[in-house]
XYZ file of C-alpha atoms in Angstrom:
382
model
C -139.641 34.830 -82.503
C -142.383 32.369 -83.748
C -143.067 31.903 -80.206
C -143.588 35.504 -79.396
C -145.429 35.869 -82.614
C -148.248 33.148 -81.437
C -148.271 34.878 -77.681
C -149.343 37.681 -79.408
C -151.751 36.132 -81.697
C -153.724 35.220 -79.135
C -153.009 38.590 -76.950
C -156.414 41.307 -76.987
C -153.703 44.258 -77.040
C -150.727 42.342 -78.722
C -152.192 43.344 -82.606
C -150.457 46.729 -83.167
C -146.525 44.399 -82.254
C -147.175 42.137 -84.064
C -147.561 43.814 -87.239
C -144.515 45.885 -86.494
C -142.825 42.547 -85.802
C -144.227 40.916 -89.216
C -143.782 43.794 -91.643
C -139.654 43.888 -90.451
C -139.788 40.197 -90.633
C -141.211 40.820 -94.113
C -138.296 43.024 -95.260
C -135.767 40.879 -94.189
C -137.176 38.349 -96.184
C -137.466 40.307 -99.093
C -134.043 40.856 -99.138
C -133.235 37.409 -99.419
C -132.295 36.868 -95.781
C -131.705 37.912 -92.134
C -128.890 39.984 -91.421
C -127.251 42.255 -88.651
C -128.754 45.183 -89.763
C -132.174 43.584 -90.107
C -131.971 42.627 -86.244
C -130.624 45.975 -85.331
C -133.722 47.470 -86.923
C -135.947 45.874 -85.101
C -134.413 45.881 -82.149
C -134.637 49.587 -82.771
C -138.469 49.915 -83.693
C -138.988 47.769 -80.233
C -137.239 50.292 -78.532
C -139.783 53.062 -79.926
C -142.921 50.650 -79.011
C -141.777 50.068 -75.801
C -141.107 53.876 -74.814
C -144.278 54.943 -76.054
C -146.396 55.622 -73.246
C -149.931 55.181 -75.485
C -149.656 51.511 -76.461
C -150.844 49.111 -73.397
C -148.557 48.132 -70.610
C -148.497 43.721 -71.604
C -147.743 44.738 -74.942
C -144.060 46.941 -73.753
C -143.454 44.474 -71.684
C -144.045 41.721 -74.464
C -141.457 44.453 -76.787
C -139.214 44.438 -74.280
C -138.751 40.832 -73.823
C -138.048 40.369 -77.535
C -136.052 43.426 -77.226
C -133.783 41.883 -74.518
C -133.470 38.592 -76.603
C -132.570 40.064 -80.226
C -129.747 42.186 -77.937
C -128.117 38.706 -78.132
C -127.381 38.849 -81.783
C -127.010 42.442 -82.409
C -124.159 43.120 -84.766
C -120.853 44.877 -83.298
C -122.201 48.241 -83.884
C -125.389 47.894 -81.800
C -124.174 45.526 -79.365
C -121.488 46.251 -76.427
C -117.761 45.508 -77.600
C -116.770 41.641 -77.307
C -112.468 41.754 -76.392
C -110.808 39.353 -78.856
C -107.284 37.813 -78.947
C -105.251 39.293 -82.101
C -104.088 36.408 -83.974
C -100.416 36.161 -84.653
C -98.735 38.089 -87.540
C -97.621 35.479 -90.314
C -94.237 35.313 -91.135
C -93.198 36.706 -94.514
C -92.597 34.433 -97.390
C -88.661 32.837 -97.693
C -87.176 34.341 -100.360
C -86.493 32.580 -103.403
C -82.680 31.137 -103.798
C -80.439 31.772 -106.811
C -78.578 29.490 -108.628
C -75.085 29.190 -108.068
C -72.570 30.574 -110.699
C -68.985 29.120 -111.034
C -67.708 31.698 -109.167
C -69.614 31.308 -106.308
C -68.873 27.530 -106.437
C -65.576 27.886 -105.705
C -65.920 30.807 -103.103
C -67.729 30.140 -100.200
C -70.213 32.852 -99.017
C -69.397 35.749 -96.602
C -70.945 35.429 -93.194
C -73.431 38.747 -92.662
C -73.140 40.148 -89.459
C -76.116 39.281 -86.732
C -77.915 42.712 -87.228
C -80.921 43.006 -84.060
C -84.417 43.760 -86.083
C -86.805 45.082 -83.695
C -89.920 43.300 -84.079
C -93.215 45.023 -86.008
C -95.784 46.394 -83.699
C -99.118 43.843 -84.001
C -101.406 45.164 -86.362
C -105.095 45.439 -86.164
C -107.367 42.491 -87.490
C -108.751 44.402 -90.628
C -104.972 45.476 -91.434
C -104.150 42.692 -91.127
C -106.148 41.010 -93.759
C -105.125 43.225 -95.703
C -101.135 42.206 -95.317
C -102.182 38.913 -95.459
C -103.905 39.410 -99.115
C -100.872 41.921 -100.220
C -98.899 39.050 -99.371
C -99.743 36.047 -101.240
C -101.359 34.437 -98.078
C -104.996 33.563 -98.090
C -106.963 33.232 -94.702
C -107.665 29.980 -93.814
C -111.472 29.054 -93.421
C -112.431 28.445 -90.237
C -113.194 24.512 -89.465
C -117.187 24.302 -88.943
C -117.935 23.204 -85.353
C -120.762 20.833 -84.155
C -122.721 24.129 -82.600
C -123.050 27.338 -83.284
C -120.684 29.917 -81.607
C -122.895 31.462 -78.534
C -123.932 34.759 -79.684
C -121.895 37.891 -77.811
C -123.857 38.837 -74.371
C -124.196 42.445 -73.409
C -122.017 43.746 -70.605
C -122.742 43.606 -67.112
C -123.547 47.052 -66.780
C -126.384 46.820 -69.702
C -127.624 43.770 -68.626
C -128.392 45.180 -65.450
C -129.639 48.807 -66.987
C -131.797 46.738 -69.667
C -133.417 44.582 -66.550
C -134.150 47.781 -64.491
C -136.186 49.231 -66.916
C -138.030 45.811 -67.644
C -138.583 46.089 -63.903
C -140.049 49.391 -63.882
C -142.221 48.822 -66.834
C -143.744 45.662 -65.031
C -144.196 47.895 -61.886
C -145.847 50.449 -64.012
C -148.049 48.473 -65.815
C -149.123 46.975 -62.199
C -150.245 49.979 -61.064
C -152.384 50.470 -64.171
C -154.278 47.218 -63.733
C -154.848 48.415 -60.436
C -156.151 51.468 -60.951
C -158.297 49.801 -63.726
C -159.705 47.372 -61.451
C -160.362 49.976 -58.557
C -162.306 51.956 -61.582
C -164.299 48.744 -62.932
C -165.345 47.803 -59.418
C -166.638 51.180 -58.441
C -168.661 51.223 -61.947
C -169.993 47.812 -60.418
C -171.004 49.141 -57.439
C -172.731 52.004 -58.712
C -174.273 50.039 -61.418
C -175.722 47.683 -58.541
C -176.903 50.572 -56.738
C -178.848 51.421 -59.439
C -180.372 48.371 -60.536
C -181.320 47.726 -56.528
C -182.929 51.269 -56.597
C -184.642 49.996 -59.513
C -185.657 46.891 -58.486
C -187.601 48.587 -55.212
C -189.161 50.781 -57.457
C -190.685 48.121 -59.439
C -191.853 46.184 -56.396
C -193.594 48.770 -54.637
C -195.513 49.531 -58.417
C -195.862 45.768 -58.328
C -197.648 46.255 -54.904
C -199.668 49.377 -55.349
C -201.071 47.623 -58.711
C -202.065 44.379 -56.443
C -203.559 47.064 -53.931
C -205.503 48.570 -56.570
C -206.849 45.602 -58.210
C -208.305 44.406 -55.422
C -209.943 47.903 -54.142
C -211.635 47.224 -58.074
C -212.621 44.180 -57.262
C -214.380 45.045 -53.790
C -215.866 48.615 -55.211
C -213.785 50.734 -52.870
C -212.871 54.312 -53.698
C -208.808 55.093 -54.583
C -207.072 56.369 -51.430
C -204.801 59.598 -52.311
C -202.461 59.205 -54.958
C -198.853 59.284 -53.856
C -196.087 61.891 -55.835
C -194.771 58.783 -57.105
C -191.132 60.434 -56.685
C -188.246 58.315 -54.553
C -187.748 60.021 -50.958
C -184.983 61.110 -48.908
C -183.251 57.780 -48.530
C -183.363 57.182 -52.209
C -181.714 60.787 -52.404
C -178.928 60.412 -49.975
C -177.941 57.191 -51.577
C -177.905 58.534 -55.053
C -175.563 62.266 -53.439
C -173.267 59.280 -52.076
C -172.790 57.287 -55.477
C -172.585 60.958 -57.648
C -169.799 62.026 -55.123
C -167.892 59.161 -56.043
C -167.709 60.077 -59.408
C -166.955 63.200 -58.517
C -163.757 62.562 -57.006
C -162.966 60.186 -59.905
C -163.429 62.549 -62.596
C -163.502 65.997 -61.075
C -167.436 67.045 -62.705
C -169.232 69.424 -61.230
C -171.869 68.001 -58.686
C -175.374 70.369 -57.870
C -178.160 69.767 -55.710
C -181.319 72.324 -55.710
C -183.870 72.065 -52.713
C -187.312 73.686 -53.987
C -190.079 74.675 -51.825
C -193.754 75.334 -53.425
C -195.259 78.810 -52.749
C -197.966 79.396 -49.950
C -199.185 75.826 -49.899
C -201.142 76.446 -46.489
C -203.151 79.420 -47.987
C -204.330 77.041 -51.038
C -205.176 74.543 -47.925
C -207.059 77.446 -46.354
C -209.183 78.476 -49.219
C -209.687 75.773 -51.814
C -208.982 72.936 -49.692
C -206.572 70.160 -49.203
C -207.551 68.280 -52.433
C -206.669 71.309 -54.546
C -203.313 71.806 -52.870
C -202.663 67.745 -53.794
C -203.949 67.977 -57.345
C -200.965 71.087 -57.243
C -198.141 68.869 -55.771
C -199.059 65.841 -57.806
C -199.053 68.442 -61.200
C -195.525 69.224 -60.235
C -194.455 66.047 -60.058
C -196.153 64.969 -62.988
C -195.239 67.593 -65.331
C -193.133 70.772 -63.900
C -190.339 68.475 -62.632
C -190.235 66.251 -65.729
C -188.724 69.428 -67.667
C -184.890 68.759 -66.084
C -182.705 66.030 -67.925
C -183.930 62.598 -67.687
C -180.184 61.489 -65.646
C -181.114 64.249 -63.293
C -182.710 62.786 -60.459
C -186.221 64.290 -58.614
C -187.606 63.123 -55.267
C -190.285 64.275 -52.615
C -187.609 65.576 -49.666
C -190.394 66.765 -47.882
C -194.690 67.262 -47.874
C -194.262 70.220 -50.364
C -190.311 70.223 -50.759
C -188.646 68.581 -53.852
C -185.200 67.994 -54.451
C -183.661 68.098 -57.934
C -179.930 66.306 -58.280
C -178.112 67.014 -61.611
C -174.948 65.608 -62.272
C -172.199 67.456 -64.308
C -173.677 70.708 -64.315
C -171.835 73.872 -63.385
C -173.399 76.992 -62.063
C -174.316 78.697 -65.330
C -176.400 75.522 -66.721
C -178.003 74.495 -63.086
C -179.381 78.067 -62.548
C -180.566 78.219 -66.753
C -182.329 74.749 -65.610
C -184.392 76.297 -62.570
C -185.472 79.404 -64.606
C -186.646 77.261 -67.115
C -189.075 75.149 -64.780
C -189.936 78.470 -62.697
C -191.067 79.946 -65.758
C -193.105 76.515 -66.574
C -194.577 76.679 -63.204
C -195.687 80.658 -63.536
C -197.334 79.769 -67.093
C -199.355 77.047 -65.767
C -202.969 76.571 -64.959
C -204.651 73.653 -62.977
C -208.328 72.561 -63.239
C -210.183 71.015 -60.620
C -213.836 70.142 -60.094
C -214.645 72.869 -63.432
C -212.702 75.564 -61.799
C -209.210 76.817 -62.974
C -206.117 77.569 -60.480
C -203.143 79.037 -61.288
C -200.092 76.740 -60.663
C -198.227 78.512 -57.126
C -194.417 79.179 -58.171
C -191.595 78.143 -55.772
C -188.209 79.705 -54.213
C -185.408 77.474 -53.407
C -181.643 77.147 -52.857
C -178.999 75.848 -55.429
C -175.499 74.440 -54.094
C -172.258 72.378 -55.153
C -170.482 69.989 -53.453
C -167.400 71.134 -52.452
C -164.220 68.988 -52.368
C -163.815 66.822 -49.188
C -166.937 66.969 -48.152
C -169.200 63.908 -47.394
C -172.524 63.483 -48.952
C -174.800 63.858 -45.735
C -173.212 67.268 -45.475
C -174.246 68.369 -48.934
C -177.410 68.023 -48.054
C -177.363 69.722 -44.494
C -175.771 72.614 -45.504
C -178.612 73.065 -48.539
C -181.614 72.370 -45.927
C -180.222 74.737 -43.487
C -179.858 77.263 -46.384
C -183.783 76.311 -47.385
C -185.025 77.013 -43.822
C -183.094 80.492 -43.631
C -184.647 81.558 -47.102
C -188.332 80.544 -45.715
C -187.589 82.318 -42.254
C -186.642 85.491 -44.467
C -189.757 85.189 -46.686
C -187.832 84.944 -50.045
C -189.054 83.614 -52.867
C -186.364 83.270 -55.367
C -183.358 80.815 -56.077
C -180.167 81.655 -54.486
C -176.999 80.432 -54.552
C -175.067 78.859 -51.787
C-alpha cells in the first residue's frame, strides 16, 4: 500500500485516491488497528472509484490494482469460500472410577454385553468449539510458524472475471488517450495555421512599411492603398480549419458573400478614386462592426466575404442587418464633397454536414452570381 500511496503522490490525476485511500487508512488506525472489515471497506470504496466513469482512466486502473491485491486478504465474508478439513471430534472424557466396597471385592464384576453405538455425525467447526468448551477441553493454540500462512486466493472463476474487467478498463482508457491526442494535435495544427497566417501578415506590413519609407525618402507620391483585408487563399484556408471544428464539436459554421451596390455607376460619375475611398471605408469601418473571431477578406474587386464561426441562422442574419444598416447611415467625404456610402446585397449559407470546404464556397459564389443576374439587392438565404 505504501507503494501505491507514493505512485500516486507523484501521479497529476492520482490526488482524489489517494485521499480516499488515506482517510480509510486513517480509520483503521484510529481504531487501534487493521482488521477484516477495515480491508473489506476499502476494498469496497475502490470498487465505487473504479466504476465511476468521471474520475480519469490511470487513476481506475491504479483502484483496481489495489483492488485486486486487498482481494487477497479479504475476510471470509467478502472473499470466495476457502474448503477446509474438519478436524476430528475429541473423544469424551473417561469417566471417573469408584472405589471398591467389600462386596464388590469379593464378587467379580458382570461382563456388559458388546452393545454397537453408531458413531455421532461430525459437527461443524463453530459447534464444535462449543462441545469442546462444554466439555472441559480447551483448544490448543496453534504452534507459530516461521511465515505467515499465504492469504486465501479468489477462485478461478473471479480471478478471471476480476482480470477481464482490468482488461477492459485498460482498453478503455486507451482509447481515451487516443482520442485526446487526436484532439491536442488538431488544436496544434490549427494553432500553427494561425500563427503562419499571422506571420505572412506581418511580413508583407513589414514590406509595405520598407516600400513606403523609401518612396519618403525619394519624394514619390503613395501608390493606391490596398483594402488591407487577407484574400481568397487566406479564406479557403481558414473554411478548411473552421470545418474541422465543426465536425469535432458539431457548431454551426456560416459564410456570407457581400457585393457593394452599383460600384460602376460611382466609377462613371465621380470617378475611380471615389469608388476606392468607398471600398477602402468598408473595410476600414463597415466590416469592423462583426465579432473580432469572425474573419473578413477581399474575395473579389468589390466582393467581401465575412466567415463567422458558431453562429446559427438567427444571429448571422441579426449580424448583416446590423452592418447594412451601418452602411445606409453612412456618409463619405472626398475632395470637400460628401457621398453617401452605396449599400450591398449578398448571400448567407451554412455548411452542411459532409461537405468539403471548397464546396462551401462554390455553392455561395454561384448563389452570389444568380442574385446579381436577378438584380437583387438584399441578403438571402441559401
Amino acid at each position: 500500500m505504501t507503494r501505491h500511496q507514493e505512485h500516486l503522490k507523484n501521479h497529476p490525476d492520482g490526488a482524489e485516491l489517494l485521499h480516499l485511500i488515506d482517510d480509510a487508512l486513517l480509520q483503521c488506525r484510529q481504531r487501534g488497528y487493521v482488521t477484516g472489515s477495515c480491508i473489506a471497506h476499502l476494498h469496497d470504496l475502490l470498487t465505487g472509484f473504479a466504476q465511476d466513469n468521471r474520475r480519469p482512466s490511470p487513476a481506475r486502473i491504479r483502484a483496481r490494482l489495489i483492488q485486486q491485491y486487498l482481494a487477497l486478504y479479504l475476510p471470509p465474508a467478502h472473499a470466495a469460500p476457502v474448503i477446509t478439513e474438519h478436524l476430528p471430534e475429541p473423544l469424551p472424557p473417561a469417566p471417573t472410577p469408584e472405589l471398591p466396597t467389600a462386596k464388590s471385592r469379593m464378587t467379580p464384576p458382570a461382563q456388559p454385553a458388546t452393545k454397537l453405538v453408531p458413531l455421532p455425525k461430525p459437527l461443524s467447526h463453530a459447534t464444535e468449539n462449543v462441545v469442546m468448551k462444554n466439555q472441559g477441553v480447551h483448544e490448543p493454540k496453534p504452534v507459530p510458524a516461521m511465515d505467515a500462512p499465504e492469504p486465501s486466493r479468489p477462485t478461478g472463476e473471479a480471478a478471471t472475471q476480476n482480470l477481464n474487467q482490468l482488461r477492459q478498463m485498460v482498453t478503455n482508457s486507451m482509447d481515451e488517450l487516443l482520442r485526446e491526442r487526436e484532439t491536442l494535435s488538431q488544436k496544434l495544427t490549427d494553432a500553427n495555421t494561425y500563427l503562419k497566417m499571422i506571420e505572412a501578415e506581418r511580413e508583407q506590413l513589414r514590406t509595405d512599411l520598407n516600400k513606403a519609407r523609401k518612396r519618403a525618402r525619394k519624394g514619390d507620391k503613395p501608390p493606391k492603398k490596398a483594402l488591407g483585408l487577407p484574400k481568397r487563399d487566406v479564406l479557403l484556408r481558414q473554411i478548411e480549419s473552421e470545418v474541422e471544428r465543426v465536425k469535432r464539436h458539431g457548431d454551426p459554421l456560416a459564410l456570407a458573400l457581400i457585393d457593394i451596390d452599383s460600384p460602376e455607376t460611382v466609377n462613371d460619375s465621380e470617378g475611380q478614386e471615389v469608388a476606392s475611398v468607398a471600398r477602402q471605408l468598408y473595410a476600414d469601418e463597415i466590416l469592423r462592426n462583426f465579432r473580432s473571431y469572425d474573419m473578413v477578406a477581399q474575395y473579389n474587386k468589390d466582393e467581401f466575404a465575412v466567415l463567422l464561426p458558431n453562429t446559427d441562422r438567427e444571429d448571422a442574419m441579426r449580424a448583416l442587418e446590423k452592418v447594412r444598416k451601418r452602411a445606409k447611415e453612412s456618409h463619405f467625404s472626398f475632395k470637400g464633397r460628401s457621398y453617401p456610402l452605396p449599400g450591398f446585397g449578398g448571400v448567407l449559407t451554412f455548411y452542411s454536414p459532409g461537405e468539403a470546404p471548397r464546396q462551401m464556397l462554390h455553392r455561395a459564389d454561384e448563389a452570389l452570381v444568380n442574385l446579381k443576374l436577378k438584380g437583387q439587392r438584399q441578403v438571402v438565404i441559401v
